[in-house]
Amino acid sequence: MKGDKHEEPEPGPEPAAPPPSTDEEEPLLEFHHSYRELFQFFCNNTTIHGAIRLVCSQHNRMKTAFWAVLWLCTFGMMYWQFGLLFGEYFSYPVSLNINLNSEKLVFPAVTVCTLNPYRYTEMKKDLEELDRITEQTLFDLYKYNSSNTLVAHARGRRDLRESLPHPLQRLPVPAPPHAASRVRRSDSSLRDNNPQVNRKDWKIGFQLCNQNNSDCFYRTYSSGVDAVREWYRFHYINILSRRQDTPLLEEEALGKFIFACRFNQVSCNEANYSHFHHPMYGNCYTFNNKNNSNLWMSFMPGVNNGLSLTLRTEQNDFIPLLSTVTGARVMVHGQDEPAFMDDGGFNLRPGMETSISMSKEAVDRLGGDYGDCTKNGSDVPVENLYGTKYTQQVCIHSCFQVNMIRECGCAYIFYPQPRGVEFCDYRKHNSWGYCYYKLQDAFSSDRLGCFTKCRKPCNMTTYKLSAGYSRWPSVTSQDWVFQMLSLQNNYTVKNKRDGVAKLNIFFKELNYKTNSESPSVTMVTLLSNLGSQWSLWFGSSVLSVVEMAELIFDLLAITFLMLLRRFQSQYWSPGRGGRGAQEVASTPASSLPSRFCPHPASPSSSLAGPATSLALSAPPPAYATLGPRLAPSGSMEASSSAHTPGEP
């Protein structure tokens, strides 16, 4: 056994020790060494569809160009769609939502006016001169004789016209000769009976001038009735401005204007209404306004569950040249809104029962970027002279009054009077009429900017009204009805048919509609649309976006490192400048995985031996293309023999 031991061959040379491990601790931040390596890594590992085809088709330039163009076109189409989506989002579109609700409703405020501002007997002394001049004007222009003594004293009364400024005049209007002759021929049969009324070659109006009479214009009307009423109204305003302390109509409680008042079959009392005076519509009563301690509620629809009023509509003491209509004026509005009888009111016909059915409608608008509306009017550059809730009409009337005070130096009597400002009167402000009508023309054409400044409120409630009429009382019942009204109210109705009117206001249904606006494109909708477009064109997700961000970050980092190395090689290590540039250029690139782009094995890949193992431990040479370049066999052998240990 020992001999055998000695006969064992000596062991050969010890195998070369394995190369020392080159594994170092992985740094916290590590970047690719070249743009080519970064691009190849991104295309091989990204989740974006189509990117890997740019690497797989590297041996076919036509396919590479095709996929590159397709990828760029797809990328452009996607971002074009992105631009459209962002444009739609920043246009702030809204969607209108209509909801139908059903619950008990708060009954709105109802304002009823007498259509007569003052009793004629109380204002007769102030209006006597104006009435006489008006009668004389009607006689001069239209040959209308309103009294027996007017013709006899016509000459004596002509001088009365000089006591009032801005007399009413007949103004000639030249007409085309052919048109004028045709009118005269067609009206030849009527010319003898009424020669003045049917003429078409003149108008009625009055002259208005500025402070120094340097600029004048005529306020003309084609209708004589309109001209007389507007001229009379103009002088009536000046009289009211001087008689602000005139006692109002003596309406005791509700007795002489409102014969009966009931809501939900319960009689009204003085706590249910408030009173104010209008310069043109007289005494007005507002039922169920904000001052009412207990607002009326409607639990059931129908005429028997609303407000019922019996009104006196006689005109025995009306101002004849000012109040040319009979009946009453009514308006439905919110509790905290003023009653604009000119804008939203309508007249009731005497001798009729007017039944008004209501339906409530609420509007909620989006403000800010989504719409031009205001929450409470605090951001509107117009002072609220009414001291009530902001509405567009409140703002518009306040805007006109502010401009009236600034331009004309006085306040218009139909709008609120600010403290320290007088109402307009031509005895104190002789050119206010000129200023007012000029301002009214600018206001109507929105040159004052009131309609632009006064935005709509974001939240508002409106009431849609529909009216029905029937004769009241009927012929068979009018005797006992008028008898009962006379006994109850201690007032004898002289003209039965035109002396009374009945008003019913009620909800036709408790369902009310709410129109609310909501953003049509929200942030969630925008992100969803962006994701849909991204998936359509690239079939990827949010993580793919992160991959694109990572690619851009790596590109910036590699660019920065290359510039930094070049700067160091040029200024800090001049002798290593070429080698530093060579190190940057010769960067390793991993071959494409076979699972993505399988290629046939190269003959040079079968080489094995120590030389190959030793070569693999050194940094590989830089790739000239995206794929691995196969070196000639002669070069490989020369390289292996050059590194064999022991050879010179």
XYZ file of C-alpha atoms in Angstrom:
648
model
C 0.000 0.000 0.000
C 2.859 2.289 0.814
C 4.484 1.430 -2.499
C 1.349 2.167 -4.184
C 1.257 5.476 -2.434
C 4.646 6.396 -3.671
C 3.720 5.268 -7.114
C 0.862 7.786 -7.317
C 1.595 10.451 -9.850
C 2.488 13.768 -8.533
C -0.236 16.233 -8.698
C -0.087 18.629 -11.586
C 0.130 22.272 -11.295
C -2.458 23.809 -9.035
C -5.369 25.288 -10.896
C -5.355 28.923 -11.224
C -7.012 30.630 -8.391
C -10.393 32.055 -9.285
C -10.261 35.699 -10.133
C -10.943 37.903 -7.212
C -14.524 38.864 -6.888
C -15.254 42.156 -8.500
C -18.604 42.543 -6.780
C -18.638 45.777 -4.938
C -21.258 47.268 -2.779
C -24.060 48.613 -4.961
C -24.113 52.402 -4.824
C -27.209 54.326 -3.860
C -27.392 56.177 -7.192
C -26.098 54.606 -10.386
C -26.703 55.767 -13.941
C -26.095 54.310 -17.340
C -22.800 55.091 -19.018
C -24.169 56.202 -22.391
C -27.299 57.295 -24.187
C -27.262 54.094 -26.231
C -27.241 51.890 -23.156
C -30.023 53.954 -21.541
C -32.198 53.823 -24.648
C -31.671 50.096 -25.123
C -32.483 49.401 -21.475
C -35.616 51.549 -21.634
C -36.933 49.883 -24.797
C -36.308 46.393 -23.431
C -37.980 46.957 -20.064
C -40.678 49.607 -20.517
C -44.364 48.763 -20.397
C -45.158 51.087 -23.295
C -46.263 49.123 -26.308
C -44.190 49.400 -29.447
C -41.000 50.688 -27.831
C -39.306 47.262 -27.861
C -39.810 47.013 -31.621
C -37.249 49.781 -32.051
C -34.585 47.407 -30.636
C -35.856 44.139 -32.055
C -35.827 45.534 -35.587
C -32.227 46.754 -35.406
C -31.116 44.404 -38.220
C -33.809 45.803 -40.532
C -33.472 49.514 -41.011
C -36.782 49.753 -42.851
C -38.630 48.227 -39.925
C -36.728 50.411 -37.506
C -37.669 53.524 -39.449
C -41.286 52.347 -39.745
C -41.642 51.760 -36.014
C -39.872 54.983 -35.179
C -42.226 57.024 -37.392
C -45.247 55.135 -36.083
C -44.162 55.658 -32.494
C -43.619 59.385 -33.012
C -46.950 59.829 -34.845
C -48.776 57.971 -32.103
C -47.024 60.090 -29.510
C -48.075 63.282 -31.338
C -51.684 62.169 -31.746
C -51.932 61.376 -28.068
C -50.671 64.775 -26.991
C -52.946 66.483 -29.517
C -55.844 64.734 -27.796
C -54.376 65.818 -24.471
C -54.465 69.414 -25.660
C -58.133 69.126 -26.589
C -58.978 67.623 -23.201
C -57.123 70.336 -21.306
C -58.749 72.996 -23.476
C -62.180 71.629 -22.638
C -61.358 71.484 -18.942
C -60.110 75.086 -18.765
C -63.138 76.363 -20.675
C -65.092 75.436 -17.520
C -68.217 73.908 -19.088
C -71.239 73.271 -16.877
C -74.019 70.736 -16.884
C -77.585 71.684 -16.025
C -79.227 69.402 -13.487
C -83.008 69.552 -13.137
C -84.443 68.165 -9.919
C -88.104 67.897 -9.000
C -88.826 68.310 -5.296
C -92.061 68.033 -3.377
C -92.558 69.524 0.082
C -94.446 72.253 1.862
C -93.635 75.656 0.435
C -93.251 79.136 1.884
C -95.875 81.385 0.346
C -94.276 84.334 -1.508
C -94.889 87.995 -0.781
C -97.767 89.642 -2.661
C -97.935 93.404 -3.237
C -101.178 95.103 -4.322
C -101.405 98.813 -5.276
C -104.365 101.139 -5.820
C -103.179 102.640 -9.157
C -103.887 106.138 -7.773
C -101.082 107.940 -5.930
C -103.179 110.712 -4.333
C -106.790 111.747 -4.021
C -107.559 114.386 -6.580
C -109.363 116.580 -4.034
C -106.202 116.772 -1.915
C -103.902 117.552 -4.854
C -106.308 119.758 -6.784
C -104.704 123.055 -5.737
C -101.258 121.909 -6.799
C -102.475 120.365 -10.022
C -104.951 123.117 -10.969
C -102.530 125.135 -13.059
C -101.102 122.027 -14.719
C -104.588 120.721 -15.503
C -105.714 124.001 -17.055
C -102.635 124.228 -19.243
C -103.123 120.608 -20.299
C -106.773 121.247 -21.182
C -105.806 124.306 -23.206
C -103.125 122.294 -25.012
C -105.625 119.557 -25.849
C -108.003 122.170 -27.238
C -105.285 123.839 -29.323
C -103.952 120.607 -30.736
C -106.997 118.360 -30.946
C -109.976 120.720 -30.507
C -110.969 118.772 -27.412
C -113.246 120.793 -25.077
C -113.215 119.348 -21.587
C -115.306 122.138 -19.986
C -117.972 124.637 -21.021
C -115.946 127.643 -19.961
C -112.773 126.714 -21.772
C -113.824 128.074 -25.169
C -115.144 131.318 -23.761
C -111.903 132.052 -21.939
C -109.539 130.515 -24.481
C -107.635 133.730 -25.073
C -107.307 134.442 -21.396
C -105.885 131.006 -20.753
C -103.260 131.065 -23.455
C -100.926 132.981 -21.170
C -101.031 130.099 -18.676
C -98.805 128.086 -20.960
C -96.006 130.561 -20.335
C -95.982 129.854 -16.588
C -94.737 126.287 -17.035
C -91.452 125.470 -18.746
C -91.158 122.979 -21.574
C -94.578 123.621 -23.193
C -96.168 120.880 -25.273
C -95.938 121.774 -28.953
C -96.898 120.535 -32.373
C -93.733 119.834 -34.338
C -93.769 119.526 -38.128
C -92.136 116.453 -39.605
C -91.451 116.688 -43.351
C -92.716 113.686 -45.281
C -91.961 112.481 -48.829
C -94.268 114.268 -51.292
C -95.676 111.117 -52.843
C -96.359 109.492 -49.491
C -97.950 112.659 -48.133
C -100.272 112.973 -51.144
C -101.369 109.360 -50.810
C -102.174 109.884 -47.143
C -104.192 113.006 -47.871
C -106.188 111.277 -50.615
C -106.943 108.239 -48.465
C -107.998 110.388 -45.505
C -110.028 112.932 -47.478
C -113.303 111.547 -46.156
C -112.192 111.980 -42.526
C -110.514 115.350 -42.841
C -113.673 117.388 -42.378
C -114.802 115.616 -39.203
C -111.430 115.434 -37.420
C -108.753 117.318 -39.325
C -106.037 117.238 -36.623
C -105.931 113.669 -35.329
C -105.340 111.814 -38.574
C -102.577 114.006 -39.934
C -99.251 112.238 -40.487
C -97.012 115.230 -41.164
C -96.564 116.422 -37.541
C -95.765 115.087 -34.094
C -96.318 116.185 -30.510
C -93.456 116.860 -28.126
C -91.723 119.288 -25.801
C -88.289 120.853 -25.860
C -85.519 120.176 -23.312
C -82.283 122.174 -23.062
C -79.117 122.040 -21.020
C -77.988 124.550 -18.404
C -76.916 127.343 -20.767
C -79.376 126.465 -23.577
C -76.498 125.622 -25.905
C -77.885 122.193 -26.703
C -81.598 121.380 -27.061
C -83.646 118.491 -28.358
C -87.341 117.626 -28.684
C -88.943 114.735 -26.896
C -91.480 113.737 -29.541
C -94.245 111.130 -29.746
C -96.296 109.939 -32.676
C -99.314 109.391 -30.416
C -100.926 112.418 -28.870
C -102.144 110.381 -25.892
C -98.610 109.230 -25.086
C -97.256 112.758 -25.512
C -99.821 114.301 -23.160
C -99.356 111.607 -20.508
C -95.546 111.831 -20.573
C -95.600 115.628 -20.516
C -98.116 115.647 -17.652
C -96.068 113.021 -15.811
C -92.907 115.123 -16.195
C -94.515 118.157 -14.546
C -96.241 115.971 -11.955
C -92.806 114.701 -10.802
C -91.679 118.276 -10.176
C -94.806 118.948 -8.109
C -94.212 115.816 -6.024
C -90.636 116.887 -5.362
C -91.917 120.065 -3.754
C -94.657 118.305 -1.774
C -92.922 115.392 -0.099
C -94.890 116.038 3.082
C -98.268 115.611 1.343
C -100.474 113.262 3.362
C -101.083 109.929 1.766
C -104.425 108.431 1.002
C -106.274 107.872 4.241
C -106.569 104.125 4.064
C -107.690 102.953 7.487
C -106.201 99.516 8.050
C -107.524 97.681 4.978
C -111.089 98.941 5.007
C -111.402 101.235 1.997
C -109.250 99.433 -0.551
C -109.274 95.776 0.483
C -112.737 94.618 1.376
C -111.760 91.080 2.335
C -108.531 89.120 2.853
C -108.160 85.416 3.590
C -105.288 82.948 3.516
C -105.921 79.220 3.958
C -109.497 80.071 4.873
C -108.308 82.284 7.740
C -108.862 86.040 7.786
C -105.878 88.373 7.547
C -105.021 91.073 10.052
C -102.745 94.085 10.205
C -99.806 91.920 11.303
C -99.822 90.173 7.936
C -99.079 93.193 5.736
C -96.912 96.286 5.477
C -97.615 99.554 3.703
C -95.570 101.836 1.423
C -96.372 104.553 -1.087
C -95.436 104.582 -4.751
C -95.323 107.918 -6.649
C -97.334 106.480 -9.556
C -99.229 103.472 -8.173
C -100.273 104.995 -4.881
C -100.802 103.073 -1.664
C -99.334 99.597 -1.834
C -99.792 96.731 0.610
C -97.338 93.834 0.838
C -98.660 90.636 2.388
C -96.389 88.019 3.962
C -93.198 90.056 3.691
C -90.024 89.519 5.723
C -91.387 91.620 8.606
C -94.186 89.126 9.146
C -93.514 87.224 12.353
C -95.004 83.984 11.011
C -94.521 83.419 7.308
C -97.398 81.772 5.523
C -96.871 78.136 4.566
C -98.723 76.193 1.888
C -99.372 72.578 2.777
C -101.903 71.942 0.031
C -102.244 73.289 -3.516
C -105.425 74.766 -4.932
C -107.431 77.947 -4.904
C -108.838 77.283 -1.435
C -105.349 77.086 0.099
C -103.970 80.403 -1.091
C -104.505 84.137 -0.730
C -107.913 85.575 -1.613
C -108.524 89.350 -1.825
C -111.572 91.444 -2.634
C -110.483 94.891 -3.866
C -112.174 98.228 -4.506
C -111.367 99.456 -8.009
C -113.501 102.600 -8.356
C -111.982 105.734 -9.892
C -114.207 108.375 -8.384
C -111.266 110.290 -6.896
C -108.519 109.423 -9.370
C -106.312 112.052 -11.043
C -107.842 112.043 -14.549
C -104.786 113.012 -16.613
C -102.389 110.795 -14.663
C -104.314 107.620 -13.863
C -105.732 106.431 -17.169
C -106.403 102.814 -16.129
C -108.754 101.302 -13.620
C -108.367 98.292 -11.424
C -105.380 97.393 -9.235
C -101.782 96.368 -9.735
C -100.334 93.215 -8.218
C -96.891 91.632 -8.068
C -95.567 88.343 -6.647
C -91.999 88.390 -5.341
C -89.720 87.023 -2.627
C -89.963 88.086 0.997
C -86.587 89.851 1.024
C -86.947 91.482 -2.399
C -88.438 94.934 -3.093
C -91.536 95.191 -5.225
C -90.718 96.715 -8.621
C -94.250 97.378 -9.778
C -93.106 98.811 -13.119
C -90.994 95.770 -13.976
C -92.863 92.744 -12.684
C -96.374 93.893 -11.824
C -99.573 93.520 -13.843
C -103.020 95.069 -13.663
C -106.235 93.462 -12.443
C -109.391 93.995 -14.426
C -112.420 95.379 -12.536
C -115.547 93.253 -12.363
C -113.476 90.095 -12.837
C -112.182 87.332 -10.629
C -108.505 86.805 -11.451
C -107.085 83.443 -10.385
C -103.288 83.253 -10.504
C -101.666 79.847 -10.147
C -97.997 79.735 -9.250
C -95.153 77.282 -9.635
C -91.880 77.771 -7.838
C -88.537 77.453 -9.577
C -85.104 77.735 -7.930
C -81.894 78.429 -9.826
C -78.416 77.637 -8.479
C -75.578 78.884 -10.676
C -71.873 78.194 -10.372
C -69.769 81.259 -9.795
C -66.076 81.866 -10.185
C -64.574 80.462 -13.366
C -67.773 78.635 -14.312
C -70.144 81.576 -14.613
C -70.547 85.321 -14.237
C -72.729 85.501 -11.151
C -72.398 86.934 -7.659
C -73.140 85.351 -4.306
C -74.468 88.371 -2.420
C -73.539 91.396 -4.536
C -70.535 92.358 -2.399
C -68.243 92.062 -5.426
C -70.472 94.236 -7.648
C -69.167 97.814 -8.068
C -72.614 99.358 -7.527
C -73.958 100.643 -4.226
C -77.184 98.981 -3.101
C -79.523 101.896 -2.365
C -82.456 99.685 -1.365
C -80.804 97.992 1.608
C -82.394 94.654 0.717
C -81.188 91.365 -0.696
C -79.185 91.685 -3.875
C -81.105 91.127 -7.085
C -80.278 92.178 -10.592
C -83.140 94.692 -10.653
C -81.988 96.212 -7.345
C -78.533 96.688 -8.814
C -79.793 98.135 -12.109
C -82.064 100.711 -10.461
C -79.351 101.641 -7.955
C -76.864 102.056 -10.810
C -79.190 104.423 -12.667
C -79.840 106.501 -9.546
C -76.110 106.782 -8.801
C -75.451 107.998 -12.358
C -78.422 110.359 -12.104
C -77.009 111.971 -8.974
C -73.520 112.229 -10.449
C -74.564 113.607 -13.847
C -77.665 115.659 -13.002
C -77.032 116.676 -9.397
C -80.384 115.392 -8.092
C -82.215 112.110 -7.436
C -85.038 110.666 -9.516
C -88.174 110.457 -7.406
C -89.082 106.893 -8.425
C -85.882 105.465 -6.910
C -84.485 105.617 -3.355
C -83.218 108.970 -2.153
C -79.700 108.891 -0.675
C -79.027 111.007 2.364
C -78.150 114.606 1.588
C -79.486 114.508 -2.001
C -82.610 116.349 -3.174
C -85.202 115.061 -5.609
C -85.184 116.642 -9.047
C -87.260 119.814 -9.512
C -86.831 122.207 -12.426
C -87.205 125.171 -10.067
C -83.935 124.106 -8.427
C -82.403 122.078 -11.244
C -83.687 123.734 -14.417
C -81.948 121.285 -16.769
C -82.644 117.995 -14.992
C -85.171 116.952 -17.648
C -82.565 117.351 -20.384
C -80.076 115.386 -18.304
C -82.596 112.681 -17.380
C -83.749 111.878 -20.905
C -80.170 111.877 -22.197
C -79.203 109.569 -19.365
C -82.215 107.352 -20.027
C -81.139 106.936 -23.637
C -77.601 106.016 -22.556
C -79.033 103.624 -19.967
C -81.237 101.835 -22.518
C -78.288 101.308 -24.867
C -76.070 100.196 -21.925
C -73.587 102.996 -22.432
C -73.702 103.476 -18.662
C -72.557 99.892 -18.160
C -75.277 99.072 -15.625
C -76.319 95.838 -17.326
C -72.682 94.780 -17.545
C -71.854 95.601 -13.925
C -75.021 94.123 -12.460
C -74.466 90.389 -12.653
C -77.069 87.773 -11.973
C -77.246 86.294 -8.473
C -75.944 82.755 -8.141
C -78.993 81.695 -6.118
C -82.436 82.992 -6.948
C -86.063 81.926 -6.714
C -88.677 82.800 -9.305
C -92.400 82.169 -9.561
C -94.024 81.241 -12.832
C -97.529 82.695 -13.015
C -100.516 81.791 -15.135
C -103.796 83.663 -14.824
C -107.421 82.846 -15.515
C -110.356 85.258 -15.605
C -114.074 84.993 -14.964
C -116.858 87.511 -14.404
C -117.402 88.380 -10.763
C -119.915 88.671 -9.338
C -122.343 87.045 -11.691
C -125.467 88.827 -12.862
C -127.739 86.755 -10.638
C -125.635 87.228 -7.492
C -124.295 90.744 -7.818
C -127.142 92.402 -5.869
C -126.651 90.548 -2.617
C -122.853 90.509 -2.955
C -122.654 94.300 -3.281
C -125.168 94.702 -0.470
C -123.047 92.590 1.868
C -119.850 94.417 0.896
C -121.470 97.797 1.524
C -122.745 96.785 4.960
C -119.536 95.126 6.026
C -117.164 97.907 4.920
C -119.483 100.904 5.391
C -118.881 101.884 1.814
C -121.441 102.122 -0.966
C -120.252 100.871 -4.328
C -121.621 103.310 -6.880
C -120.533 101.612 -10.076
C -121.143 97.956 -9.324
C -119.527 96.438 -12.372
C -116.308 98.494 -12.268
C -116.203 98.979 -8.516
C -114.773 95.678 -7.292
C -112.377 92.955 -8.326
C -111.436 89.605 -6.815
C -107.944 88.123 -6.714
C -106.905 84.545 -5.915
C -103.229 83.541 -5.716
C -102.274 79.942 -4.975
C -99.822 77.162 -5.758
C -101.104 74.869 -8.446
C -98.821 72.109 -7.108
C -96.312 71.675 -4.328
C -93.737 70.230 -6.701
C -91.058 72.756 -7.508
C -88.165 72.571 -9.918
C -84.539 73.221 -9.039
C -82.139 74.062 -11.855
C -78.601 73.601 -10.586
C -75.307 73.802 -12.417
C -72.407 71.429 -11.872
C -68.979 71.233 -13.519
C -69.203 69.220 -16.707
C -65.511 68.240 -16.621
C -64.035 67.685 -13.179
C -60.496 66.714 -12.288
C -61.554 63.082 -11.993
C -63.140 63.224 -15.446
C -60.037 64.872 -16.883
C -57.719 62.198 -15.459
C -60.030 59.469 -16.683
C -60.040 60.911 -20.206
C -56.276 61.330 -20.181
C -55.851 57.722 -19.080
C -58.216 56.540 -21.782
C -56.233 58.360 -24.454
C -52.938 57.044 -23.082
C -54.233 53.482 -23.096
C -55.692 53.886 -26.587
C -52.470 55.061 -28.203
C -49.847 53.249 -26.092
C -51.721 50.614 -24.079
C -50.002 51.680 -20.864
C -50.867 52.989 -17.421
C -49.794 55.551 -14.864
C -46.628 53.611 -14.139
C -45.670 54.057 -17.774
C -45.795 57.783 -17.226
C -43.404 57.321 -14.323
C -41.122 55.340 -16.622
C -41.101 58.231 -19.086
C -40.250 60.605 -16.248
C -37.462 58.298 -15.152
C -36.081 58.238 -18.718
C -36.007 62.011 -18.876
C -34.349 62.194 -15.461
C -31.679 59.684 -16.502
C -31.015 61.598 -19.717
C -30.463 64.778 -17.747
C -28.242 62.982 -15.234
C -26.057 61.365 -17.910
C -25.724 64.683 -19.693
C -24.672 66.375 -16.481
C -22.105 63.661 -15.657
C -20.585 63.786 -19.144
C -20.252 67.543 -18.977
C -18.764 67.269 -15.504
C -16.149 64.686 -16.657
C -15.228 66.798 -19.632
C -14.819 69.804 -17.412
C -12.615 67.830 -15.007
C -10.471 66.405 -17.811
C -9.877 69.812 -19.331
C -9.214 71.930 -16.235
C -8.220 69.557 -13.420
C -6.416 66.655 -15.211
C -5.161 67.879 -18.567
C -3.020 64.793 -19.139
C -5.985 62.473 -18.719
C -8.283 64.337 -20.957
C -8.084 61.834 -23.800
C -8.365 58.832 -21.517
C -11.325 60.351 -19.674
C -13.117 60.911 -22.924
C -12.281 57.354 -23.960
C -13.724 55.986 -20.718
C -16.914 57.901 -21.281
C -17.144 56.662 -24.842
C -16.314 53.032 -24.097
C -19.287 52.052 -21.940
C -20.564 48.525 -21.527
C -23.880 47.535 -23.082
C -25.750 44.389 -22.252
C -26.858 42.217 -25.104
C -30.580 42.051 -25.909
C -32.334 39.302 -23.949
C -33.246 36.318 -26.048
C -36.790 36.274 -24.758
C -37.432 39.609 -26.476
C -35.466 39.314 -29.664
C -34.143 35.768 -30.296
C -31.198 35.675 -32.727
C -29.140 32.735 -34.005
C -26.008 31.982 -32.006
C -22.818 33.477 -33.428
C -19.867 31.121 -34.221
C -17.629 33.200 -32.048
C -19.815 32.504 -29.088
C -18.648 28.885 -28.951
C -15.093 29.860 -28.047
C -14.162 28.677 -24.587
C -11.090 28.525 -22.479
C -9.119 30.479 -20.005
C -8.687 33.308 -22.411
C -12.406 33.702 -22.770
C -12.964 33.625 -19.048
C -10.235 36.120 -18.534
C -11.628 38.405 -21.187
C -15.070 38.345 -19.604
C -13.658 39.576 -16.329
C -12.417 42.772 -17.987
C -14.703 45.612 -19.070
C -16.184 44.750 -22.452
C -15.517 46.969 -25.408
C -18.050 49.586 -26.438
C -20.727 48.554 -28.909
C -20.736 50.256 -32.226
C -24.454 49.522 -32.806
C -27.514 48.633 -30.700
C -26.738 44.893 -31.168
C -23.522 43.033 -30.365
C -20.906 43.266 -33.084
C -19.083 39.947 -33.846
C -15.289 40.298 -33.879
C -13.145 38.403 -36.476
C -11.745 35.130 -35.269
C -8.213 36.208 -35.931
C -8.580 39.171 -33.693
C -9.979 37.029 -30.912
C -7.082 34.592 -31.100
C -4.554 37.379 -31.114
C -6.173 38.892 -28.100
C -6.178 35.568 -26.246
C -2.554 34.802 -26.993
C -1.518 38.244 -25.975
C -2.868 37.735 -22.494
C -1.627 34.155 -21.883
C 0.622 34.129 -18.823
C 4.185 33.029 -19.298
C 4.601 34.208 -22.897
C 6.925 37.052 -23.703
